[in-house]
PDB file of N, CA and C in Angstrom:
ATOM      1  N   UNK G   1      56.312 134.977 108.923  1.00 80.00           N
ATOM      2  CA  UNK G   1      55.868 134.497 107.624  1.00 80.00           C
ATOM      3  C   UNK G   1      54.573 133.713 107.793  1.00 80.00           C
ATOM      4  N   UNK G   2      53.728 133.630 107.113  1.00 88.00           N
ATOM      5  CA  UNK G   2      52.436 133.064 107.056  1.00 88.00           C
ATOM      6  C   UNK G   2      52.830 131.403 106.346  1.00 88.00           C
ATOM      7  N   UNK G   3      51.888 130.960 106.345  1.00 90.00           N
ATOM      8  CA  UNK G   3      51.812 129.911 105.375  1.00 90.00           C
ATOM      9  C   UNK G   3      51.549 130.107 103.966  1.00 90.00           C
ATOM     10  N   UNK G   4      51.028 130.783 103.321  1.00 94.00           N
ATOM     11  CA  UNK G   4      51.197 130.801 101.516  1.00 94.00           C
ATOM     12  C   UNK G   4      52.938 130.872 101.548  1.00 94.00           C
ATOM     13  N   UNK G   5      53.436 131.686 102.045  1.00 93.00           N
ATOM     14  CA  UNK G   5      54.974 132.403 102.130  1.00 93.00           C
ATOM     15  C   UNK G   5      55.804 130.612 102.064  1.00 93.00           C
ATOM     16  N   UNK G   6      55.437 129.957 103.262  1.00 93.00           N
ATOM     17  CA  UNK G   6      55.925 128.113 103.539  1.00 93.00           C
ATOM     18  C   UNK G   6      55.615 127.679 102.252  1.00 93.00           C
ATOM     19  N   UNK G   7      54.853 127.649 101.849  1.00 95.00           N
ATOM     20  CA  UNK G   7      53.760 126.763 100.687  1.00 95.00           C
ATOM     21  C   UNK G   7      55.035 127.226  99.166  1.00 95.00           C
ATOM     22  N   UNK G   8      55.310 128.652  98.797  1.00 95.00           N
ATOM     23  CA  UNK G   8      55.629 129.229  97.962  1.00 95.00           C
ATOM     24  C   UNK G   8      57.250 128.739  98.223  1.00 95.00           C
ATOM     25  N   UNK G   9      57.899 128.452  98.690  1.00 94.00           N
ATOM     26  CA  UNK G   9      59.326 128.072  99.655  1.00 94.00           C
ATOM     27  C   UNK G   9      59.166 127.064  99.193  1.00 94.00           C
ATOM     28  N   UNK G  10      58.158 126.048  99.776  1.00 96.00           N
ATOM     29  CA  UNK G  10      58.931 124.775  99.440  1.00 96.00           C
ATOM     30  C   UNK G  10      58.672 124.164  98.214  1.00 96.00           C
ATOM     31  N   UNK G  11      57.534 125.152  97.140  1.00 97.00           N
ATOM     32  CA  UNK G  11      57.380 124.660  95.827  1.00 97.00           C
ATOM     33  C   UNK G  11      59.054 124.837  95.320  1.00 97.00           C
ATOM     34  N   UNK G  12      59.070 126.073  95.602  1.00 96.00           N
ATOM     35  CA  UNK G  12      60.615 126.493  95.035  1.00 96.00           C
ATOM     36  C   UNK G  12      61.399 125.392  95.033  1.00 96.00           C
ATOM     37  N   UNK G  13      61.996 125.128  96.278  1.00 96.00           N
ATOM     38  CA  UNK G  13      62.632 124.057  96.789  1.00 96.00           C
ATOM     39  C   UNK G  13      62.761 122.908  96.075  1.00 96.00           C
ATOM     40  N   UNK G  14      61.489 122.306  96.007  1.00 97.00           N
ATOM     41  CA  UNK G  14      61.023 120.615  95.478  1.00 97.00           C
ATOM     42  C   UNK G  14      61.597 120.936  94.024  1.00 97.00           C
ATOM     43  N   UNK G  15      61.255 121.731  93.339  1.00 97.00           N
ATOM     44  CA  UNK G  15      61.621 122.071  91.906  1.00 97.00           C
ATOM     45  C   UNK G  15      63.091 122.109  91.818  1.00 97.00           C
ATOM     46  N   UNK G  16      64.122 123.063  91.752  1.00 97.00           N
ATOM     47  CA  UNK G  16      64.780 122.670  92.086  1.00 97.00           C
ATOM     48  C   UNK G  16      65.864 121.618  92.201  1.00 97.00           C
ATOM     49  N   UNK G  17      65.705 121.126  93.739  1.00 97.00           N
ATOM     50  CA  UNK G  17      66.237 120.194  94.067  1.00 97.00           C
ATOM     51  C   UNK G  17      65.834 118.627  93.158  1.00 97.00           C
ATOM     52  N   UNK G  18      64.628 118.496  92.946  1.00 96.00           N
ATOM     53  CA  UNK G  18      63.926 117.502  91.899  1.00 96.00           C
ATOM     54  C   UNK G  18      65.096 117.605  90.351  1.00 96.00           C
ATOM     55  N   UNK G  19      64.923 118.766  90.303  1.00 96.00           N
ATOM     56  CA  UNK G  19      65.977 118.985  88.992  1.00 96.00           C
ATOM     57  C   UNK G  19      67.555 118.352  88.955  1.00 96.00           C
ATOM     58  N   UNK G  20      67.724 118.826  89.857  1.00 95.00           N
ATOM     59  CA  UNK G  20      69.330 118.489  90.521  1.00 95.00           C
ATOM     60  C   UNK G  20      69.206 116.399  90.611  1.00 95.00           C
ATOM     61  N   UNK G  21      68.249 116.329  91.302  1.00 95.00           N
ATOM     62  CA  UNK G  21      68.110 114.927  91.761  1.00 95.00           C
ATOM     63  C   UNK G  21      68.182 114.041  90.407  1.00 95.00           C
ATOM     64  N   UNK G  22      67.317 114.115  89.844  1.00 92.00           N
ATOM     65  CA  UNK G  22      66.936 113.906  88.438  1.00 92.00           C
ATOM     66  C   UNK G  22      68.326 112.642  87.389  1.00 92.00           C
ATOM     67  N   UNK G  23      69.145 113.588  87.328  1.00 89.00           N
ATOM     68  CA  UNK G  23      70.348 112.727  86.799  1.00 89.00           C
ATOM     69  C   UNK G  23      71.081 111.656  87.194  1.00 89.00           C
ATOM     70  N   UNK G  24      70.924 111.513  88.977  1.00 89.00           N
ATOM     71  CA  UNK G  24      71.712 110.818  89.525  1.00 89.00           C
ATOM     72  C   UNK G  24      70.953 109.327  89.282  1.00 89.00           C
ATOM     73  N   UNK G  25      71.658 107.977  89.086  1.00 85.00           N
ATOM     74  CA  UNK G  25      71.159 106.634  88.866  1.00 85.00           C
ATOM     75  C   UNK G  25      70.542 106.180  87.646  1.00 85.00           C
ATOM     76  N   UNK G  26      70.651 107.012  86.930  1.00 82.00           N
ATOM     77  CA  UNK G  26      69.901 106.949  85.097  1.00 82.00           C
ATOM     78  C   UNK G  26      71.192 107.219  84.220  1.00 82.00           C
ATOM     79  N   UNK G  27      71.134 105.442  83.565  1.00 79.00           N
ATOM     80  CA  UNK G  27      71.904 104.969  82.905  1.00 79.00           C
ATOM     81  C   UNK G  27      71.007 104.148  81.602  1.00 79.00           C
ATOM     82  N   UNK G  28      71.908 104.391  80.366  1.00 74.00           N
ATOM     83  CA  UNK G  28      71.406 104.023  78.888  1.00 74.00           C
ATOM     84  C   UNK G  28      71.997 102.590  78.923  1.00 74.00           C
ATOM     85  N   UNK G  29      70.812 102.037  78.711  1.00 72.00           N
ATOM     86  CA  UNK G  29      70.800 100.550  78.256  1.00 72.00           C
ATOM     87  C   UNK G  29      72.091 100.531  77.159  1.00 72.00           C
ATOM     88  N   UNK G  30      73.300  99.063  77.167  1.00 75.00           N
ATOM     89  CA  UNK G  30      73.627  99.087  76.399  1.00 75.00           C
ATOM     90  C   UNK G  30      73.034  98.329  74.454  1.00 75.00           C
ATOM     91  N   UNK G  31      72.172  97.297  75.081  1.00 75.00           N
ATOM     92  CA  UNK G  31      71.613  96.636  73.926  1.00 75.00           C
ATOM     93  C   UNK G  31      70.212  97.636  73.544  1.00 75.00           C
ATOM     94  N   UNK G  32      69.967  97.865  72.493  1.00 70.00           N
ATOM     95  CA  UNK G  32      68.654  98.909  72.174  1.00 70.00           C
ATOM     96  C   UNK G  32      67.514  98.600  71.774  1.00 70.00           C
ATOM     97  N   UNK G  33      66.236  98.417  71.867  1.00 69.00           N
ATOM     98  CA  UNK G  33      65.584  97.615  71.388  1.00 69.00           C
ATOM     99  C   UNK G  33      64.927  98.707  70.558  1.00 69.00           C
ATOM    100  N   UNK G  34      64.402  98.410  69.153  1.00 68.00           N
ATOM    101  CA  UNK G  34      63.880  99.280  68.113  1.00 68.00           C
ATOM    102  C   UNK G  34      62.813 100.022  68.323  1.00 68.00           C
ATOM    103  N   UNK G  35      61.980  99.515  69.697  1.00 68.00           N
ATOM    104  CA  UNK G  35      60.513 100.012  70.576  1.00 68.00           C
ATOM    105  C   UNK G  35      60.897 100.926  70.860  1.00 68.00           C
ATOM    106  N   UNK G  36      62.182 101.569  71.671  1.00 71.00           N
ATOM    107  CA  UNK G  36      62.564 102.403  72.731  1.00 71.00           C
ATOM    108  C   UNK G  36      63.316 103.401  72.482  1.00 71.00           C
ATOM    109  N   UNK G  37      63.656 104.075  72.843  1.00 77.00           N
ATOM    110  CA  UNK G  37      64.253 105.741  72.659  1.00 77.00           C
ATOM    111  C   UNK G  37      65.768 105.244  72.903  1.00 77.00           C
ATOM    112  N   UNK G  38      66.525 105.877  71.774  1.00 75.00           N
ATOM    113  CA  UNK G  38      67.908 105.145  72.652  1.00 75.00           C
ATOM    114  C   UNK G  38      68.950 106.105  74.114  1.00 75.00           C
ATOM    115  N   UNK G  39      68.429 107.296  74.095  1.00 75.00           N
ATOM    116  CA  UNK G  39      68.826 107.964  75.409  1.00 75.00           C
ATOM    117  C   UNK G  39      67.964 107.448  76.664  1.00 75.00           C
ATOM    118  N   UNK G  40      67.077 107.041  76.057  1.00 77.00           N
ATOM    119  CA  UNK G  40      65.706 106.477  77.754  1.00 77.00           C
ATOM    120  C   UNK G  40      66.682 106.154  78.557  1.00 77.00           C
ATOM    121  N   UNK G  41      66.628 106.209  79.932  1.00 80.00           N
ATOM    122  CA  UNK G  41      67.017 105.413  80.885  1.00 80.00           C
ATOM    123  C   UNK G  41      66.518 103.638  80.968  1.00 80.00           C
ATOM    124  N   UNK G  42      67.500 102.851  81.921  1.00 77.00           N
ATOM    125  CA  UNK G  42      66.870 101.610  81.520  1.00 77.00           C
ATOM    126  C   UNK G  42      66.242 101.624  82.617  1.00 77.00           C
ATOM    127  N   UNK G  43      66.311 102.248  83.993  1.00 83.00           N
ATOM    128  CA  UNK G  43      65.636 102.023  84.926  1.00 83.00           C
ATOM    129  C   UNK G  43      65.237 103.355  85.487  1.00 83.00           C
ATOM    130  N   UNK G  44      64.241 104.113  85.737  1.00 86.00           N
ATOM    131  CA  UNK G  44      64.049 105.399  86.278  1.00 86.00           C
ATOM    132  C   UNK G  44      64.216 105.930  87.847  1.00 86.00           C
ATOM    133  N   UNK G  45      63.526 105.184  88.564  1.00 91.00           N
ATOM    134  CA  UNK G  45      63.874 105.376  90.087  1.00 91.00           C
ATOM    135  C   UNK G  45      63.195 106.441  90.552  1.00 91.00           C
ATOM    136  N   UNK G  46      62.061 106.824  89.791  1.00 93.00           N
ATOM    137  CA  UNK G  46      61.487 107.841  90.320  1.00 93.00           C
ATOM    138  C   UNK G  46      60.583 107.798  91.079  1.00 93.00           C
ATOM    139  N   UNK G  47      60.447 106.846  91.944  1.00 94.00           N
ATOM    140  CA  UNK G  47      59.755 106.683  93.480  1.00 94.00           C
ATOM    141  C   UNK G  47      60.377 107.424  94.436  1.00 94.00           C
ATOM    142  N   UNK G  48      61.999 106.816  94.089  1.00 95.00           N
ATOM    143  CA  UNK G  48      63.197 106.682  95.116  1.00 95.00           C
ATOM    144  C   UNK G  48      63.443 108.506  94.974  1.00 95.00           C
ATOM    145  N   UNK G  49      63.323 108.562  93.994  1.00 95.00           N
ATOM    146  CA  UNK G  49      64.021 110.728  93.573  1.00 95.00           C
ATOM    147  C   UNK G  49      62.866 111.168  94.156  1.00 95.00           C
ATOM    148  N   UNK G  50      61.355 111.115  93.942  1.00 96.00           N
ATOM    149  CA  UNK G  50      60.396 112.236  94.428  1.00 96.00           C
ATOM    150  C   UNK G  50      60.637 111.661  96.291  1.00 96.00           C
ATOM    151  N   UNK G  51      60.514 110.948  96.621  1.00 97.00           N
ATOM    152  CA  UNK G  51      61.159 110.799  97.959  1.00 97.00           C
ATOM    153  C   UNK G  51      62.178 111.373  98.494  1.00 97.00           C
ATOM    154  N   UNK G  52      63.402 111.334  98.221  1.00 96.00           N
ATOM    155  CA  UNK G  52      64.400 111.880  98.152  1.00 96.00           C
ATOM    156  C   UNK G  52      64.243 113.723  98.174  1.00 96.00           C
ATOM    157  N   UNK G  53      63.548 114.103  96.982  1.00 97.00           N
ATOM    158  CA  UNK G  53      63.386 115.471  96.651  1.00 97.00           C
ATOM    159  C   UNK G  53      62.377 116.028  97.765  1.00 97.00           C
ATOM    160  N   UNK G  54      61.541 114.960  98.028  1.00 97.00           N
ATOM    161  CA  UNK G  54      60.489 115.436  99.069  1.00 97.00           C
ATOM    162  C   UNK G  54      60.834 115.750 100.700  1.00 97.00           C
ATOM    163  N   UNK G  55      62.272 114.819 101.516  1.00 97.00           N
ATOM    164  CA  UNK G  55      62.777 115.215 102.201  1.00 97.00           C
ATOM    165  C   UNK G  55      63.662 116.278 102.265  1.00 97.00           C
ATOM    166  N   UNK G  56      64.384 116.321 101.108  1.00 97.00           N
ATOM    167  CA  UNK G  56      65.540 117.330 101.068  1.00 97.00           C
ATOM    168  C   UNK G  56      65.068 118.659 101.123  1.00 97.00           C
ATOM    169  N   UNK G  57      63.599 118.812 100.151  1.00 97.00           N
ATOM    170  CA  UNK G  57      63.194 120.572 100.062  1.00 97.00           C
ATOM    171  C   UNK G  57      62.377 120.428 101.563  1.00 97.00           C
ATOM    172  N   UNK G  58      62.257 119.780 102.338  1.00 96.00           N
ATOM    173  CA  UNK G  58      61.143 119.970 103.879  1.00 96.00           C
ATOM    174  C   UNK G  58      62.630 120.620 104.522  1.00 96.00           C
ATOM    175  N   UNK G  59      63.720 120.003 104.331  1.00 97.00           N
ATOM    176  CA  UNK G  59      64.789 120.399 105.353  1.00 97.00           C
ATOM    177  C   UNK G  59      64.921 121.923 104.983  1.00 97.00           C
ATOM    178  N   UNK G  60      65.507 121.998 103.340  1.00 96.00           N
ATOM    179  CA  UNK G  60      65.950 123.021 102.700  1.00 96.00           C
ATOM    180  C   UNK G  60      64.754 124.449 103.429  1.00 96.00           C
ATOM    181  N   UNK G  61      63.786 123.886 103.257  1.00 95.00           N
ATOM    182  CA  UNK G  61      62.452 125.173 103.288  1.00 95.00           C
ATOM    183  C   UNK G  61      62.720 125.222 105.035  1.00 95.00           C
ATOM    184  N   UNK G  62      62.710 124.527 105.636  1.00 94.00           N
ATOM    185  CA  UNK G  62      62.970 124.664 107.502  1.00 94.00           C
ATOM    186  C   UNK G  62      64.369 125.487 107.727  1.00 94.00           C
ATOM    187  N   UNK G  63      65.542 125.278 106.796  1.00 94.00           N
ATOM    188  CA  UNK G  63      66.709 126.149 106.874  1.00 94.00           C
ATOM    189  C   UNK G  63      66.166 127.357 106.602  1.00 94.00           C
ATOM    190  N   UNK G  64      65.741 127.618 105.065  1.00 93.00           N
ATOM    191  CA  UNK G  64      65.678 128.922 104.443  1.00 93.00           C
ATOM    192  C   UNK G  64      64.480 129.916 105.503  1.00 93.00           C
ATOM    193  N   UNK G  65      63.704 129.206 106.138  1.00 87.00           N
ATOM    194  CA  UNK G  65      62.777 130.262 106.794  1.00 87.00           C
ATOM    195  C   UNK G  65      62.942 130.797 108.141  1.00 87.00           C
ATOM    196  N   UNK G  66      63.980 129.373 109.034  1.00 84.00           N
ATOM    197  CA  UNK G  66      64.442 130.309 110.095  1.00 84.00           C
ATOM    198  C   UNK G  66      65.602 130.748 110.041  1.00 84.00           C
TER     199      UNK G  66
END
């Protein structure tokens, strides 16, 4: 396999797994403030998920190619 072939793998991957990741730790405020969406999450964590998503599809794409 070349590298576009790696490149095309682990977009797959990150997507994905990012998707999956996504739900876990996102919780609705119980008090609502009239500014805010009332499904929003109160805290996002999306440092911690694209991190997360960013190790998991390097492994996932190193399984799927050898």
């Amino acid at each position: 396999m070349g590298p576009f072939e790696y490149i095309v793998i682990f977009i797959l991957c990150w997507w994905l797994i990012l998707l999956m990741v996504l739900p876990y730790k996102s919780s609705v405020p119980k008090n609502r403030d009239s500014a805010h969406y009332h499904a929003a999450p109160a805290k996002t964590y999306l440092t911690s998920k694209l991190c997360v998503t960013t190790i998991l599809a390097i492994v996932v794409t190193l399984m799927v190619s050898y």
